[in-house]
CSV table of C-alpha atoms in Angstrom, one decimal:
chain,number,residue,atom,x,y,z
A,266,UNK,CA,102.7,116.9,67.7
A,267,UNK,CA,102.5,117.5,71.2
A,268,UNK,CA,100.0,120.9,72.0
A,269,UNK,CA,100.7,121.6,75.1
A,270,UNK,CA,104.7,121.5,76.5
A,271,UNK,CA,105.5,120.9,80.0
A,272,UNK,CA,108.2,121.1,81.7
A,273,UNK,CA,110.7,119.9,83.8
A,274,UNK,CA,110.8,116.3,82.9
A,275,UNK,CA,111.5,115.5,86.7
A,276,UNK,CA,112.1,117.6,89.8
A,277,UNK,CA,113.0,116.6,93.2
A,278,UNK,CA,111.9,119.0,96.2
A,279,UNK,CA,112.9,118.6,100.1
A,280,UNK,CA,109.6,118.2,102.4
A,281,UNK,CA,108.3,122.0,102.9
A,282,UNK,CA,109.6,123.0,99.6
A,283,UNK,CA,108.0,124.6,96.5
A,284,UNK,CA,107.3,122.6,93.5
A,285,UNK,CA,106.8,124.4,90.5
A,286,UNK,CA,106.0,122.8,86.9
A,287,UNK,CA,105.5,125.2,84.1
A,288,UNK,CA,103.2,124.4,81.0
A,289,UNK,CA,103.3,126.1,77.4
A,290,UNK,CA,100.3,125.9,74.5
A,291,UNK,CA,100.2,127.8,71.1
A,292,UNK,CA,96.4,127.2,70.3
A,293,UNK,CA,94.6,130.1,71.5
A,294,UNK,CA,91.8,128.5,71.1
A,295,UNK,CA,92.3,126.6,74.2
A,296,UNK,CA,89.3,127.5,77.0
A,297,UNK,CA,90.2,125.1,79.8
A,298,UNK,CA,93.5,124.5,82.0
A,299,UNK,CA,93.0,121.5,83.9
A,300,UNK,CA,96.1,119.9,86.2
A,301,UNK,CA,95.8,116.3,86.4
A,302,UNK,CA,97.9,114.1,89.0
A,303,UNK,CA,99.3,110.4,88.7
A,304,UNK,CA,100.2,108.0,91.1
A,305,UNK,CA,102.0,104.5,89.5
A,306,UNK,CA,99.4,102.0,89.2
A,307,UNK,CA,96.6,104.8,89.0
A,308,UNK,CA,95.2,107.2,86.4
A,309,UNK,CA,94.9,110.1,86.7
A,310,UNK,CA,92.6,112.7,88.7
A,311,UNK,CA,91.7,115.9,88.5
A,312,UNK,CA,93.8,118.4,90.7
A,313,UNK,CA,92.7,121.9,90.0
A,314,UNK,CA,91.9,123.7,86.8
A,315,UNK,CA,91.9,126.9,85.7
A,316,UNK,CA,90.3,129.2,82.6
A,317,UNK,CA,91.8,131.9,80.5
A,318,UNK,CA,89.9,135.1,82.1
A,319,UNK,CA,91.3,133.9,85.5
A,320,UNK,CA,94.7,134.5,86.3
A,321,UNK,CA,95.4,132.5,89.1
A,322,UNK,CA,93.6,129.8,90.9
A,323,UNK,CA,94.4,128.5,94.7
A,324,UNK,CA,93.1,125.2,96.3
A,325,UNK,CA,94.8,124.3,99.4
A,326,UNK,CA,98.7,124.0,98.7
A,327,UNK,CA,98.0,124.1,94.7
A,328,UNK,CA,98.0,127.1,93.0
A,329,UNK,CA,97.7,127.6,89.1
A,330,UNK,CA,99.5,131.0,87.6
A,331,UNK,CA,97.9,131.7,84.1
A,332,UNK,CA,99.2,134.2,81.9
A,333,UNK,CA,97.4,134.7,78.8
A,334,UNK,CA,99.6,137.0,77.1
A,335,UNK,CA,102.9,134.8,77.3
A,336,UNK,CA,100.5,131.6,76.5
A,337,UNK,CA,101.9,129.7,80.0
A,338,UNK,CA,100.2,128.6,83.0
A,339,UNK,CA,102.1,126.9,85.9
A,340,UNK,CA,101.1,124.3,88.9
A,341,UNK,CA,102.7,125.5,92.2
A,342,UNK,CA,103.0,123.1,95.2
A,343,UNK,CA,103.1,124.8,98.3
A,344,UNK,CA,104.9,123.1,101.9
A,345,UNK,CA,105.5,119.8,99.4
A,346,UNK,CA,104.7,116.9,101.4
A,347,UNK,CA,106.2,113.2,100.5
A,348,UNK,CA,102.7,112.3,99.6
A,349,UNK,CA,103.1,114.5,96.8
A,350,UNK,CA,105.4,112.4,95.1
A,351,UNK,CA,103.9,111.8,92.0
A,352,UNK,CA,103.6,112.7,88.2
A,353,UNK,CA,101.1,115.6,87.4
A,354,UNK,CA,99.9,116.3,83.9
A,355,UNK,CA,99.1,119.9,82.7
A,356,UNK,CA,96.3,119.6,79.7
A,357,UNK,CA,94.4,122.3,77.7
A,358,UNK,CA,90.8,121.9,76.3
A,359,UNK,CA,89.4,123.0,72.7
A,360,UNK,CA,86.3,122.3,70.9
A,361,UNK,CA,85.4,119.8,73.3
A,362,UNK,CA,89.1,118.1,73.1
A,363,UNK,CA,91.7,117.6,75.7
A,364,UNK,CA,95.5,117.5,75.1
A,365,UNK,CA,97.7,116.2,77.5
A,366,UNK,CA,101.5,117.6,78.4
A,367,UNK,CA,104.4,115.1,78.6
A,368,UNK,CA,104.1,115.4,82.5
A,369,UNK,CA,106.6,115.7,85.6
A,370,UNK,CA,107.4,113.4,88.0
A,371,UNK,CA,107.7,115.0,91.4
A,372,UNK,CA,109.6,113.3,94.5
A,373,UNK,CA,109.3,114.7,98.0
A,374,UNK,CA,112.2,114.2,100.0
A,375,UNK,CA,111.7,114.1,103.8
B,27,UNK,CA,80.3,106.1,93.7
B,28,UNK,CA,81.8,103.4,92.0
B,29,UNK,CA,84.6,104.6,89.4
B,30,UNK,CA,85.7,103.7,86.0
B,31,UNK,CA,86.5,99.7,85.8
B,32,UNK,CA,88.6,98.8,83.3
B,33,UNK,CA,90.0,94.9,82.2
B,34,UNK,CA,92.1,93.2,82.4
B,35,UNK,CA,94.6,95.0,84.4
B,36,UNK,CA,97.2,93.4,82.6
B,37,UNK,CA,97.6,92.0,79.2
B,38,UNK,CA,101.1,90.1,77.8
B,39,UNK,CA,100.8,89.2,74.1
B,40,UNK,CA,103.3,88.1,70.9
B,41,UNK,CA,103.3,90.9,68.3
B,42,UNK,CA,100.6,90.0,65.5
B,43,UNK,CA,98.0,88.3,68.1
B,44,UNK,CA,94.7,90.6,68.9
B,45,UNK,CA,93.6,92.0,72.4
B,46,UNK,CA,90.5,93.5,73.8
B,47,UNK,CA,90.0,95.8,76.9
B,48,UNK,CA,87.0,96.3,78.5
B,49,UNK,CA,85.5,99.9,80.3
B,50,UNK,CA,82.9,100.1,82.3
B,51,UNK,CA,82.1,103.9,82.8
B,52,UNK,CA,80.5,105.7,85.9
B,53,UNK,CA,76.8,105.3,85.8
B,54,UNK,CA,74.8,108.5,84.2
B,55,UNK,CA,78.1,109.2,82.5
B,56,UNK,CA,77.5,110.2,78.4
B,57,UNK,CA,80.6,110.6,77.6
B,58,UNK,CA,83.5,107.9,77.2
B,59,UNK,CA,87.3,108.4,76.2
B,60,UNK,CA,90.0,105.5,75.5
B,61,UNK,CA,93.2,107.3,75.8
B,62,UNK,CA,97.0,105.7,74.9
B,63,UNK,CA,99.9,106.5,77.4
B,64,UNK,CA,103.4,105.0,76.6
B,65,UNK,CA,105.7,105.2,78.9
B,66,UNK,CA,106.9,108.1,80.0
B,67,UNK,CA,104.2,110.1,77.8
B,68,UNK,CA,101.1,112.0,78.7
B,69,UNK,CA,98.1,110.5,77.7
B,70,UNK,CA,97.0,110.4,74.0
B,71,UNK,CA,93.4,110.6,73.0
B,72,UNK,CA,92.2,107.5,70.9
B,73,UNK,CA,88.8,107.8,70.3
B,74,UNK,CA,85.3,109.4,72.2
B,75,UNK,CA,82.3,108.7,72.3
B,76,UNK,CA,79.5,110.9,73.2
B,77,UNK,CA,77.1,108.0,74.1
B,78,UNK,CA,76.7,105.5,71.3
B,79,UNK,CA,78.3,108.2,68.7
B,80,UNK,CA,81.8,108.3,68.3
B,81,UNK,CA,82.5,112.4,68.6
B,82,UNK,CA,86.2,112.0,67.4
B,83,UNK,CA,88.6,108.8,66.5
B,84,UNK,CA,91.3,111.3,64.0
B,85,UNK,CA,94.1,109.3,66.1
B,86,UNK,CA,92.7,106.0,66.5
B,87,UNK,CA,95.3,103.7,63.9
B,88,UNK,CA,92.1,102.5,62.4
B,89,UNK,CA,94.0,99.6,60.4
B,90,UNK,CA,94.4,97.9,63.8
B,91,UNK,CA,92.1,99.8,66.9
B,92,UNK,CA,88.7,99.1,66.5
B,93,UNK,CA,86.7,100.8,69.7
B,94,UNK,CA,83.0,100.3,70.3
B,95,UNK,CA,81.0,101.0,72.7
B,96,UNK,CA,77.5,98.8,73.3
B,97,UNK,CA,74.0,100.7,74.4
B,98,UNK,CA,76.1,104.1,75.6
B,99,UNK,CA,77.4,102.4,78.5
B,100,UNK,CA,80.4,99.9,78.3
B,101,UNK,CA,83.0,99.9,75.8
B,102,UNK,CA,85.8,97.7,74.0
B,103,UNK,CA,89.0,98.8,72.5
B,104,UNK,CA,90.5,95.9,70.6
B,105,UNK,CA,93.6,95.7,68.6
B,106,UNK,CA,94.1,93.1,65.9
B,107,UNK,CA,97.0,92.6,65.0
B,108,UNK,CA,99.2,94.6,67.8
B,109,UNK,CA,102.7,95.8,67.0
B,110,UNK,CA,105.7,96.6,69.2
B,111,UNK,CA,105.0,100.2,69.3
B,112,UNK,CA,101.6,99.3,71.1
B,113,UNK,CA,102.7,98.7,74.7
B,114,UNK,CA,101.4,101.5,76.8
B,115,UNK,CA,98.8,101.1,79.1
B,116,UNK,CA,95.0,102.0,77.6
B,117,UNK,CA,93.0,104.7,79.8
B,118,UNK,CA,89.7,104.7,79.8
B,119,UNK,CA,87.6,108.1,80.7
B,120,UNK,CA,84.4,109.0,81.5
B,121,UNK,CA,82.8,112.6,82.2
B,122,UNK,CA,79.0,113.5,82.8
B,123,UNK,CA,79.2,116.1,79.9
B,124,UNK,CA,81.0,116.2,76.6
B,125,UNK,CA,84.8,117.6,75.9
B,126,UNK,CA,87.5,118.1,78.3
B,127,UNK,CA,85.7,120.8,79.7
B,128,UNK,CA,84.6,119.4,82.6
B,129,UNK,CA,86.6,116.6,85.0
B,130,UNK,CA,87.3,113.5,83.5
B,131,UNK,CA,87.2,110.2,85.1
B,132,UNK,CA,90.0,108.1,84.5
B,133,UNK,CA,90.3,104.1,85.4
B,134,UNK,CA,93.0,102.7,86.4
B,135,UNK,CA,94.2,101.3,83.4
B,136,UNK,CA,94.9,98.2,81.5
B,137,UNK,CA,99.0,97.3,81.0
B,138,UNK,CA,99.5,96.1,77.3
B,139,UNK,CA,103.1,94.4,77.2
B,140,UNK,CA,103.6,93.0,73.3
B,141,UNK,CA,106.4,90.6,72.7
C-alpha cells in the first residue's frame, strides 16, 4: 500500500520551462517532506525538503508548495535545464520511517 | 567524504540460488537502511538498523531476506532462495541520526537480475 501518491508518471518540459510534480499522503502523522532526485545508475540524493508548519520552501530553481489542509505538497522546477532530466521521488517521514512515492521521470528538451 | 559503497554492482542468478550484497555505510553513520526498488517503483524499505539493533524489518520477506549488520558498521542483505519477483536493485542507506527525518545517504545500488 503505497503512503504517499505522486504524480505524473512522466512529464517532458522544453529547456526554460516549469516542471511541476505533485505529491498526495493520508497519514497525518507525517512530520517530514523530503524530495529526493535519481539519475539511472545512481541512488538517490536529497533535493530539498520541507515540514508541515512551513508552507513553501525555495532552494535555487526548486521550490516545494505544502498545503496541510488539502494533505499535498508539490516540487516545482524553475528555468528546467536538460541536466534536470531525471526521476525525483517525493517521500514523507513518521515515527522515524520514510515512505517513498512511485516517482516521475522528468526529460528536459533543449 | 567517501559515500555509501555497496557490492557487487551487479548480480545475475537462476531463481532458487542465494545472493548476498554488501554495504559499507559512511563513517560515524548510526543508522543503516536496505531499501528494495523494482523497476519503475519508488524505493521500498526492507529493514533498519539503528547500529547493531534492527529498529524495523515489518517488510523484510523474512522466509528468504536475512539482513545483518556486523559491529554497527557494514552490513549484508542475503536472499536464499530468490524468486522471480526479486529483481530490483537493493539500496543501501545511511544517515547520522535515526528515521527519515534527516537526509539519507543512498549507494548506488546493487542490480539483482533472477532467471
Amino acid at each position: 500500500q503505497q503512503q504517499v501518491k505522486q504524480s505524473p508518471q512522466s512529464l517532458i518540459v522544453q529547456k526554460g520551462g516549469i516542471s511541476i510534480i505533485n505529491c498526495a499522503y493520508e497519514n497525518t502523522a507525517f512530520d517530514y517532506f523530503p524530495w529526493y532526485q535519481q539519475f539511472p545508475g545512481k541512488g538517490p540524493a536529497l533535493l530539498i525538503a520541507i515540514r508541515p508548519d512551513v508552507s513553501e520552501k525555495k532552494e535555487g530553481r526548486f521550490t516545494i508548495s505544502f498545503n496541510k489542509s488539502a494533505k499535498q505538497f508539490s516540487l516545482h522546477i524553475m528555468d528546467s535545464q536538460p541536466g534536470d532530466s531525471a526521476t525525483y521521488f517525493c517521500a514523507a517521514s513518521s515515527d522515524y520511517k520514510l515512505s517513498f512515492g512511485a516517482g516521475t521521470t522528468v526529460t528536459v528538451r533543449a | 567524504e567517501a559515500g555509501v559503497a555497496q557490492s557487487p554492482r551487479y548480480k545475475i542468478i537462476e531463481k532458487r540460488q542465494s545472493v548476498a550484497f554488501w554495504c559499507n555505510p559512511i563513517s560515524g553513520h548510526a543508522t543503516l537502511y536496505w531499501y528494495q526498488q523494482i523497476l519503475g517503483q519508488g524505493p521500498k524499505l526492507l529493514i533498519q538498523f539503528q547500529n547493531n539493533g534492527v529498529v524495523d524489518d515489518s517488510q523484510l520477506p523474512k522466509d528468504r531476506f536475512s539482513a545483518e549488520r556486523l559491529k554497527g558498521v557494514d552490513s549484508t542483505l542475503k536472499i536464499q532462495p530468490a524468486k522471480l519477483e526479486d529483481s530490483a536493485v537493493y539500496l543501501c542507506a545511511s544517515s547520522p541520526r535515526a528515521g527519515g527525518t534527516g537526509e539519507l545517504f543512498f549507494g548506488e545500488g546493487s542490480r539483482l537480475t533472477v532467471l
